[in-house]
Short mmCIF file of C-alpha atoms in Angstrom, two decimals:
data_model
loop_
_atom_site.label_atom_id
_atom_site.label_comp_id
_atom_site.label_asym_id
_atom_site.label_seq_id
_atom_site.Cartn_x
_atom_site.Cartn_y
_atom_site.Cartn_z
CA MET A 1086 0.03 -0.02 0.02
CA LYS A 1087 1.20 3.48 -0.79
CA ILE A 1088 0.03 6.85 0.58
CA SER A 1089 1.43 10.23 -0.06
CA GLY A 1090 1.64 13.11 2.32
CA GLU A 1091 2.64 16.78 2.53
CA VAL A 1092 5.62 17.58 4.82
CA LYS A 1093 4.47 19.73 7.79
CA THR A 1094 6.35 21.27 10.78
CA GLY A 1095 5.71 19.42 13.99
CA THR A 1096 5.62 20.54 17.63
CA LYS A 1097 9.17 19.22 18.42
CA LYS A 1098 7.71 17.08 21.22
CA ALA A 1099 8.89 13.87 19.62
CA GLN A 1100 12.49 15.14 19.65
CA ARG A 1101 12.45 15.15 23.37
CA PHE A 1102 10.73 11.73 23.69
CA LEU A 1103 12.97 10.06 21.06
CA SER A 1104 16.01 11.28 23.02
CA LEU A 1105 15.03 9.11 25.99
CA LYS A 1106 16.99 5.89 26.36
CA PRO A 1107 14.04 3.68 27.01
CA TYR A 1108 12.17 4.79 23.80
CA LYS A 1109 15.46 4.55 21.74
CA ASP A 1110 16.19 1.08 23.17
CA ARG A 1111 12.64 -0.27 22.60
CA ILE A 1112 12.36 1.17 19.10
CA GLU A 1113 15.73 -0.28 18.04
CA GLU A 1114 14.72 -3.66 19.48
CA LYS A 1115 11.51 -3.60 17.28
CA THR A 1116 12.84 -1.97 14.13
CA GLY A 1117 16.50 -2.83 13.98
CA PHE A 1118 17.51 0.82 13.88
CA ARG A 1119 18.25 3.51 16.55
CA PRO A 1120 15.83 6.32 15.68
CA PHE A 1121 16.97 9.91 14.99
CA PRO A 1122 15.42 12.07 17.73
CA GLY A 1123 12.59 13.57 15.84
CA THR A 1124 9.71 12.71 13.45
CA LEU A 1125 8.85 13.66 9.92
CA ASN A 1126 5.32 14.85 10.03
CA LEU A 1127 3.13 14.41 7.04
CA LYS A 1128 -0.41 15.69 6.42
CA VAL A 1129 -2.13 12.60 4.90
CA ASP A 1130 -5.61 11.42 3.95
CA GLU A 1131 -7.13 10.18 7.24
CA ASP A 1132 -8.92 7.22 5.68
CA LYS A 1133 -5.80 6.01 3.88
CA HIS A 1134 -3.77 6.41 7.05
CA ARG A 1135 -6.26 4.33 9.12
CA LYS A 1136 -6.41 1.72 6.42
CA LEU A 1137 -2.64 1.50 6.36
CA LYS A 1138 -2.53 0.95 10.13
CA LYS A 1139 -5.36 -1.64 9.92
CA GLU A 1140 -3.71 -3.68 7.20
CA LYS A 1141 -0.16 -3.49 8.42
CA GLU A 1142 1.17 -5.58 11.37
CA GLU A 1143 2.00 -3.45 14.37
CA GLN A 1144 4.62 -3.80 16.96
CA ARG A 1145 3.61 -2.45 20.40
CA ILE A 1146 5.84 -0.53 22.82
CA GLU A 1147 4.08 -0.37 26.15
CA GLY A 1148 4.18 2.77 28.25
CA PHE A 1149 6.69 2.97 31.12
CA ASN A 1150 8.00 4.91 34.08
CA TYR A 1151 11.34 6.46 33.77
CA GLU A 1152 13.09 8.79 36.18
CA GLY A 1153 9.81 9.26 38.01
CA ASN A 1154 7.75 10.20 34.91
CA ASP A 1155 5.10 8.17 33.13
CA TYR A 1156 5.50 7.83 29.34
CA GLY A 1157 2.84 6.58 27.04
CA GLY A 1158 3.04 3.68 24.68
CA LEU A 1159 2.85 3.48 20.92
CA GLU A 1160 2.42 1.29 17.94
CA LEU A 1161 5.11 0.96 15.26
CA TYR A 1162 4.42 0.00 11.67
CA ARG A 1163 7.44 -0.81 9.48
CA ILE A 1164 7.42 1.19 6.23
CA SER A 1165 9.77 2.73 3.83
CA ILE A 1166 9.80 6.32 2.58
CA GLU A 1167 11.67 7.19 -0.67
CA GLY A 1168 13.51 3.85 -0.33
CA LEU A 1169 14.73 4.32 3.29
CA ASN A 1170 13.72 1.97 6.07
CA ALA A 1171 11.41 3.73 8.51
CA ALA A 1172 8.51 3.24 10.83
CA LEU A 1173 5.09 4.94 11.22
CA LEU A 1174 4.23 5.79 14.79
CA ASP A 1175 0.76 5.63 16.28
CA ILE A 1176 1.31 7.35 19.67
CA ASP A 1177 -1.09 6.72 22.53
CA ARG A 1178 -0.98 10.34 23.75
CA ALA A 1179 -0.71 12.21 20.38
CA ASP A 1180 -1.79 15.76 20.12
CA HIS A 1181 -3.33 15.15 16.61
CA GLY A 1182 -5.51 12.70 14.88
CA ASP A 1183 -5.04 10.54 11.73
CA GLU A 1184 -4.54 13.58 9.53
CA ILE A 1185 -0.89 13.58 10.62
CA ALA A 1186 1.46 10.67 10.09
CA GLU A 1187 4.60 10.62 12.22
CA ILE A 1188 7.56 8.89 10.62
CA ILE A 1189 10.87 7.86 12.31
CA ALA A 1190 14.01 6.55 10.74
CA GLU A 1191 17.69 6.23 11.64
CA GLU A 1192 18.45 9.38 9.55
CA LYS A 1193 17.00 12.84 9.87
CA LEU A 1194 14.58 12.42 6.93
CA ARG A 1195 14.27 16.17 6.16
CA ALA A 1196 17.99 16.41 5.64
CA GLU A 1197 18.52 13.04 4.00
CA LEU A 1198 15.75 13.50 1.49
CA GLY A 1199 16.14 17.34 1.12
CA LEU A 1200 12.57 17.96 2.27
CA GLU A 1201 10.87 21.25 3.12
CA ASP A 1202 7.39 22.05 4.35
CA GLY A 1203 4.89 21.62 1.49
CA ASP A 1204 6.93 18.88 -0.26
CA GLU A 1205 5.05 15.72 -1.23
CA VAL A 1206 6.56 12.27 -0.26
CA GLU A 1207 5.29 8.71 -0.57
CA ILE A 1208 5.11 6.03 2.14
CA ASN A 1209 5.32 2.49 1.14
CA ALA A 1210 3.89 -0.16 3.50
#
């Protein structure tokens, strides 16, 4: 399945969370790569996004307590974006709905793919 999306600026919250050792370790265990601390946010068709998540096998990372704080869980869906290994996140405590797809990879995707806000990219699941 393929869906395309428009690159959008995010809130930078994922940068903080993906810098935490428990998230990095758990994501690496599930995906085989250590995630860059940040996500690529894409504005996508909500129905196609939901369909992708429904059809794709997810890998669950449960919430946890770390240094006295509770952190939410998430689902990971293995994908590729412009030929790079990546994962789509479905975050339990996200600040947005299915109109935004959050993508992680080992690389900083904006830099690696030369992306700017408004650019179109395709996700392959």
